[in-house]
Amino acid sequence: MTLKMRHLEVFNALLDAGSVSRAAERLNLTQPAVSIALSNFEAELGFRLFHRERGFFAPTKEAMLLHDKVAQGLRAISQIEKLAQDIHSGQTGAVSIATNGVLAVNFLPKLLAPFQRDHPNIRVEIKVHSSRQIASWVASHHIDIGLIDPPVPVAGLDAEIFDFECVCTMHKDDPLAALDTIHPQSLVGRSVISIITGDHMIDRQLDALLAETDTVVARNTSAYYFAIARNLVAEGNGVAILDPINGKIDLHDGVVWRPFTPRIDNSLAVITAKGQPLGQAADEILSRIRAGLRKFIN
């Protein structure tokens, strides 16, 4: 037995509408087309579904037994079609993003909020971990999109590198705020907050500039995340060289920023699995991430 969708639709419409003419109107078919479909369905089943005598048209007991399951099946197929359409258009599903912390606080939440307003049925997960772990997750398809410090430590990944010019952040009442531009010598004797115990690419670049200019600063505080370093600055606990995403954002926390010269860069790699196309929703989020990051490139 091979059941056809059109036969099920005709049978369901006939039971609901009560006549061939009303069923035909509901299905946008001709009455002969409905009658032929019904006859073919009965032939396929091997039993009659309706009594048709002298204008009398009523379902048989067999039809009533079949009706509930047919109606349930049609609803299930309709739901499958709707789900497939939503998946195709990026309206349902899940997207996973992992970052080493640079973008977790002051970038991704602001970027993802409008996306989820547009796509309320998409579940978005944000994880924070080390760059190496994130790269491993993306390569093994456990995470859709990764945001890490370069160089990319794992093979099998597509990576787009973004280079950002860092700024010097300080409290608005700090004497440095009176300067238009901050130089290495401007920091002499000051407490400069390190990133990741002084081993971050920003700290290495700054230390090289300080050594070139024989400038001595205090390194008595470190923070694993840029957002934490900014909070320390907000409390008046020194100054910090930060990426522009965390450094330039106006959080009304008393922190201001000034350009720093010579230039210090912070690089970010946006990674996805090589040869593994993203779903519609993940691809849209990736496009939004790229567009958002480009706003911070001079």
Coordinates of C-alpha atoms in Angstrom, one line a residue:
M1 CA 0.0 0.0 0.0
T2 CA 1.3 3.4 -1.0
L3 CA -0.6 6.3 0.5
K4 CA -0.6 9.6 -1.2
M5 CA -0.7 13.0 0.5
R6 CA -3.4 14.2 -1.8
H7 CA -5.6 11.2 -0.9
L8 CA -5.2 11.9 2.8
E9 CA -6.0 15.6 2.3
V10 CA -9.2 14.8 0.3
F11 CA -10.4 12.3 2.8
N12 CA -9.8 14.7 5.7
A13 CA -11.5 17.6 3.9
L14 CA -14.5 15.4 3.0
L15 CA -15.0 14.4 6.6
D16 CA -14.6 18.0 7.9
A17 CA -16.7 19.7 5.1
G18 CA -19.4 17.0 4.8
S19 CA -19.8 17.2 1.0
V20 CA -17.8 16.9 -2.2
S21 CA -18.5 20.5 -3.2
R22 CA -17.4 22.0 0.0
A23 CA -14.3 19.8 0.2
A24 CA -13.4 20.8 -3.4
E25 CA -13.8 24.4 -2.5
R26 CA -11.6 24.0 0.6
L27 CA -8.8 22.3 -1.4
N28 CA -9.2 24.5 -4.4
L29 CA -9.9 21.5 -6.6
T30 CA -12.8 20.6 -9.0
Q31 CA -15.5 18.2 -7.7
P32 CA -14.5 15.5 -10.2
A33 CA -10.9 15.7 -9.0
V34 CA -12.1 15.1 -5.4
S35 CA -14.3 12.2 -6.4
I36 CA -11.5 10.6 -8.4
A37 CA -9.1 11.0 -5.5
L38 CA -11.6 9.5 -3.1
S39 CA -12.2 6.5 -5.4
N40 CA -8.5 5.9 -5.8
F41 CA -7.9 6.1 -2.0
E42 CA -10.7 3.6 -1.4
A43 CA -9.2 1.3 -4.0
E44 CA -5.8 1.5 -2.3
L45 CA -7.3 0.8 1.1
G46 CA -9.6 -2.0 0.0
F47 CA -12.7 -0.7 1.7
R48 CA -15.3 2.1 1.3
L49 CA -15.0 5.3 3.2
F50 CA -18.4 6.9 2.4
H51 CA -21.9 5.9 1.6
R52 CA -23.0 7.4 -1.6
E53 CA -26.6 6.6 -2.5
R54 CA -29.3 8.9 -4.0
G55 CA -27.5 12.0 -2.7
F56 CA -26.8 10.5 0.6
F57 CA -23.1 11.1 1.6
A58 CA -21.9 9.9 5.0
P59 CA -18.7 8.3 6.4
T60 CA -18.6 4.6 7.0
K61 CA -17.5 3.2 10.4
E62 CA -14.1 2.4 8.8
A63 CA -13.7 6.1 7.8
M64 CA -14.4 7.2 11.4
L65 CA -11.8 4.7 12.7
L66 CA -9.3 6.1 10.2
H67 CA -10.0 9.8 10.5
D68 CA -8.2 10.6 13.8
K69 CA -5.0 9.1 12.6
V70 CA -5.2 10.8 9.2
A71 CA -5.8 14.2 10.9
Q72 CA -2.9 13.6 13.2
G73 CA -0.7 12.6 10.4
L74 CA -1.5 15.7 8.3
R75 CA -0.9 17.9 11.3
A76 CA 2.5 16.2 11.9
I77 CA 3.4 16.7 8.2
S78 CA 2.4 20.3 8.4
Q79 CA 4.6 20.8 11.5
I80 CA 7.5 19.1 9.7
E81 CA 7.1 21.4 6.7
K82 CA 7.0 24.4 9.0
L83 CA 10.1 23.3 10.8
A84 CA 11.9 22.6 7.6
Q85 CA 11.0 26.1 6.4
D86 CA 12.2 27.7 9.7
I87 CA 15.5 25.8 9.5
H88 CA 16.0 26.8 5.9
S89 CA 15.3 30.5 6.7
G90 CA 17.3 30.4 9.9
Q91 CA 14.3 30.8 12.2
T92 CA 15.0 27.8 14.4
G93 CA 17.9 25.8 15.7
A94 CA 21.0 26.4 17.9
V95 CA 24.2 28.3 17.5
S96 CA 27.3 27.9 19.7
I97 CA 30.0 30.5 20.1
A98 CA 33.1 30.4 22.1
T99 CA 35.5 33.2 23.0
N100 CA 38.6 33.6 25.1
G101 CA 37.0 36.5 26.9
V102 CA 37.9 39.5 24.8
L103 CA 34.3 39.8 23.4
A104 CA 32.3 38.0 26.0
V105 CA 31.3 41.0 28.0
N106 CA 31.1 44.2 26.0
F107 CA 30.6 42.9 22.4
L108 CA 28.7 39.6 21.9
P109 CA 25.8 40.4 24.3
K110 CA 25.0 43.7 22.5
L111 CA 25.4 42.0 19.1
L112 CA 23.3 38.9 19.9
A113 CA 20.4 40.7 21.5
P114 CA 19.0 42.2 18.3
F115 CA 19.6 38.8 16.5
Q116 CA 17.5 37.0 19.1
R117 CA 14.8 39.6 18.9
D118 CA 14.7 38.8 15.1
H119 CA 15.0 35.1 15.7
P120 CA 13.3 34.2 19.0
N121 CA 13.4 30.5 18.3
I122 CA 17.1 30.3 17.9
R123 CA 19.0 29.1 20.9
V124 CA 22.4 30.8 21.2
E125 CA 25.1 29.5 23.6
I126 CA 28.2 31.5 24.6
K127 CA 31.2 29.7 26.1
V128 CA 34.4 31.3 27.5
H129 CA 37.6 29.2 27.5
S130 CA 41.2 29.3 26.4
S131 CA 42.1 29.9 22.7
R132 CA 43.6 26.4 22.4
Q133 CA 40.5 24.7 23.8
I134 CA 38.2 26.8 21.6
A135 CA 40.2 25.9 18.5
S136 CA 39.9 22.2 19.4
W137 CA 36.1 22.5 19.9
V138 CA 35.6 24.2 16.5
A139 CA 37.8 21.7 14.7
S140 CA 35.8 18.8 16.1
H141 CA 32.5 20.5 15.3
H142 CA 31.5 21.0 18.9
I143 CA 31.3 24.8 18.5
D144 CA 30.2 26.7 15.4
I145 CA 32.2 29.9 15.8
G146 CA 35.3 30.6 17.8
L147 CA 36.9 33.9 18.7
I148 CA 40.5 33.5 19.8
D149 CA 44.0 35.0 20.0
P150 CA 46.2 34.2 17.0
P151 CA 48.2 32.2 15.9
V152 CA 45.5 29.5 15.4
P153 CA 46.9 26.5 17.2
V154 CA 44.9 23.7 15.5
A155 CA 44.7 22.5 11.8
G156 CA 41.5 22.1 9.9
L157 CA 40.2 25.6 10.6
D158 CA 39.3 28.7 8.5
A159 CA 40.4 31.8 10.2
E160 CA 39.9 35.5 9.5
I161 CA 42.3 37.8 11.4
F162 CA 41.2 41.2 12.7
D163 CA 43.9 43.7 13.9
F164 CA 42.7 46.4 16.3
E165 CA 44.6 49.5 17.5
C166 CA 44.7 49.6 21.3
V167 CA 44.0 52.6 23.4
C168 CA 45.2 53.7 26.9
T169 CA 42.4 53.8 29.5
M170 CA 42.4 55.7 32.7
H171 CA 39.9 57.2 35.2
K172 CA 38.5 60.5 34.1
D173 CA 40.2 62.2 37.1
D174 CA 43.6 60.8 36.3
P175 CA 46.2 63.4 35.3
L176 CA 46.8 61.4 32.1
A177 CA 43.3 62.3 31.0
A178 CA 44.5 65.8 30.3
L179 CA 46.8 64.6 27.5
D180 CA 45.7 64.2 23.9
T181 CA 47.9 61.2 23.3
I182 CA 49.7 58.8 25.6
H183 CA 53.3 57.9 25.0
P184 CA 55.5 55.3 26.8
Q185 CA 57.2 58.0 28.8
S186 CA 53.8 59.3 29.9
L187 CA 53.5 56.1 32.0
V188 CA 56.7 56.5 34.0
G189 CA 56.2 55.5 37.6
R190 CA 52.6 54.6 37.0
S191 CA 50.8 51.3 37.8
V192 CA 50.0 49.6 34.5
I193 CA 47.6 46.7 34.7
S194 CA 48.8 43.6 32.9
I195 CA 46.7 41.2 30.9
I196 CA 47.1 37.4 31.7
T197 CA 50.0 37.9 34.1
G198 CA 51.9 40.0 31.6
D199 CA 52.2 37.4 28.8
H200 CA 49.6 38.8 26.5
M201 CA 50.5 40.2 23.1
I202 CA 49.6 43.7 24.3
D203 CA 51.9 43.4 27.3
R204 CA 54.8 42.1 25.2
Q205 CA 54.5 45.1 22.7
L206 CA 54.2 47.6 25.6
D207 CA 57.2 46.1 27.4
A208 CA 59.3 46.4 24.3
L209 CA 58.4 50.1 23.9
L210 CA 59.1 50.7 27.6
A211 CA 62.5 49.1 27.2
E212 CA 63.3 51.2 24.2
T213 CA 62.5 54.4 26.0
D214 CA 64.0 53.3 29.4
T215 CA 60.6 53.9 31.0
V216 CA 59.9 52.1 34.3
V217 CA 56.4 51.4 35.3
A218 CA 54.8 49.4 38.1
R219 CA 53.4 46.0 37.2
N220 CA 51.6 45.0 40.4
T221 CA 48.2 44.1 39.1
S222 CA 47.1 41.7 36.3
A223 CA 43.7 40.7 35.0
Y224 CA 42.8 37.6 32.9
Y225 CA 40.1 39.5 30.9
F226 CA 40.1 43.0 29.4
A227 CA 36.7 43.8 31.0
I228 CA 38.2 43.1 34.4
A229 CA 41.2 45.3 33.7
R230 CA 38.7 48.1 32.8
N231 CA 36.9 47.6 36.1
L232 CA 40.2 48.0 37.9
V233 CA 40.8 51.2 36.0
A234 CA 37.3 52.4 36.9
E235 CA 38.2 52.0 40.6
G236 CA 41.3 54.2 40.1
N237 CA 43.7 51.3 40.3
G238 CA 46.1 52.3 37.6
V239 CA 45.9 52.5 33.8
A240 CA 45.5 49.8 31.1
I241 CA 46.2 49.4 27.4
L242 CA 43.1 47.8 26.1
D243 CA 41.6 46.7 22.8
P244 CA 39.2 49.4 21.4
I245 CA 36.1 47.2 22.0
N246 CA 36.6 47.2 25.7
G247 CA 38.5 50.5 25.9
K248 CA 36.3 52.8 23.9
I249 CA 32.9 51.7 25.0
D250 CA 31.0 54.2 27.1
L251 CA 29.9 52.3 30.2
H252 CA 29.4 55.5 32.3
D253 CA 31.9 54.1 34.8
G254 CA 34.3 57.0 34.8
V255 CA 36.8 55.4 32.4
V256 CA 38.1 57.5 29.5
W257 CA 40.5 56.6 26.8
R258 CA 43.3 58.3 24.8
P259 CA 45.2 57.2 21.7
F260 CA 48.5 55.5 22.4
T261 CA 51.6 55.9 20.3
P262 CA 53.6 54.1 19.0
R263 CA 50.8 51.9 18.0
I264 CA 50.0 48.7 19.9
D265 CA 47.8 46.1 18.2
N266 CA 45.6 43.4 19.5
S267 CA 44.7 40.7 17.0
L268 CA 41.6 38.4 17.0
A269 CA 41.0 35.3 14.9
V270 CA 37.4 34.4 14.0
I271 CA 37.5 30.7 13.3
T272 CA 35.1 28.1 11.8
A273 CA 35.6 24.5 10.8
K274 CA 37.2 24.1 7.4
G275 CA 34.9 22.4 4.8
Q276 CA 31.9 22.4 7.2
P277 CA 29.3 24.9 6.0
L278 CA 27.4 26.7 8.8
G279 CA 23.7 26.6 9.2
Q280 CA 21.6 29.6 8.2
A281 CA 21.4 31.0 11.7
A282 CA 25.1 30.5 12.5
D283 CA 26.1 32.1 9.1
E284 CA 24.0 35.2 9.9
I285 CA 25.6 35.5 13.3
L286 CA 29.0 35.1 11.8
S287 CA 28.2 37.9 9.3
R288 CA 27.0 40.2 12.2
I289 CA 30.2 39.4 14.2
R290 CA 32.4 40.3 11.2
A291 CA 30.5 43.5 10.6
G292 CA 30.7 44.5 14.2
L293 CA 34.4 43.9 14.4
R294 CA 35.1 45.9 11.3
K295 CA 33.7 49.0 13.0
F296 CA 36.7 49.0 15.4
I297 CA 39.3 48.8 12.7
N298 CA 40.9 52.2 11.8

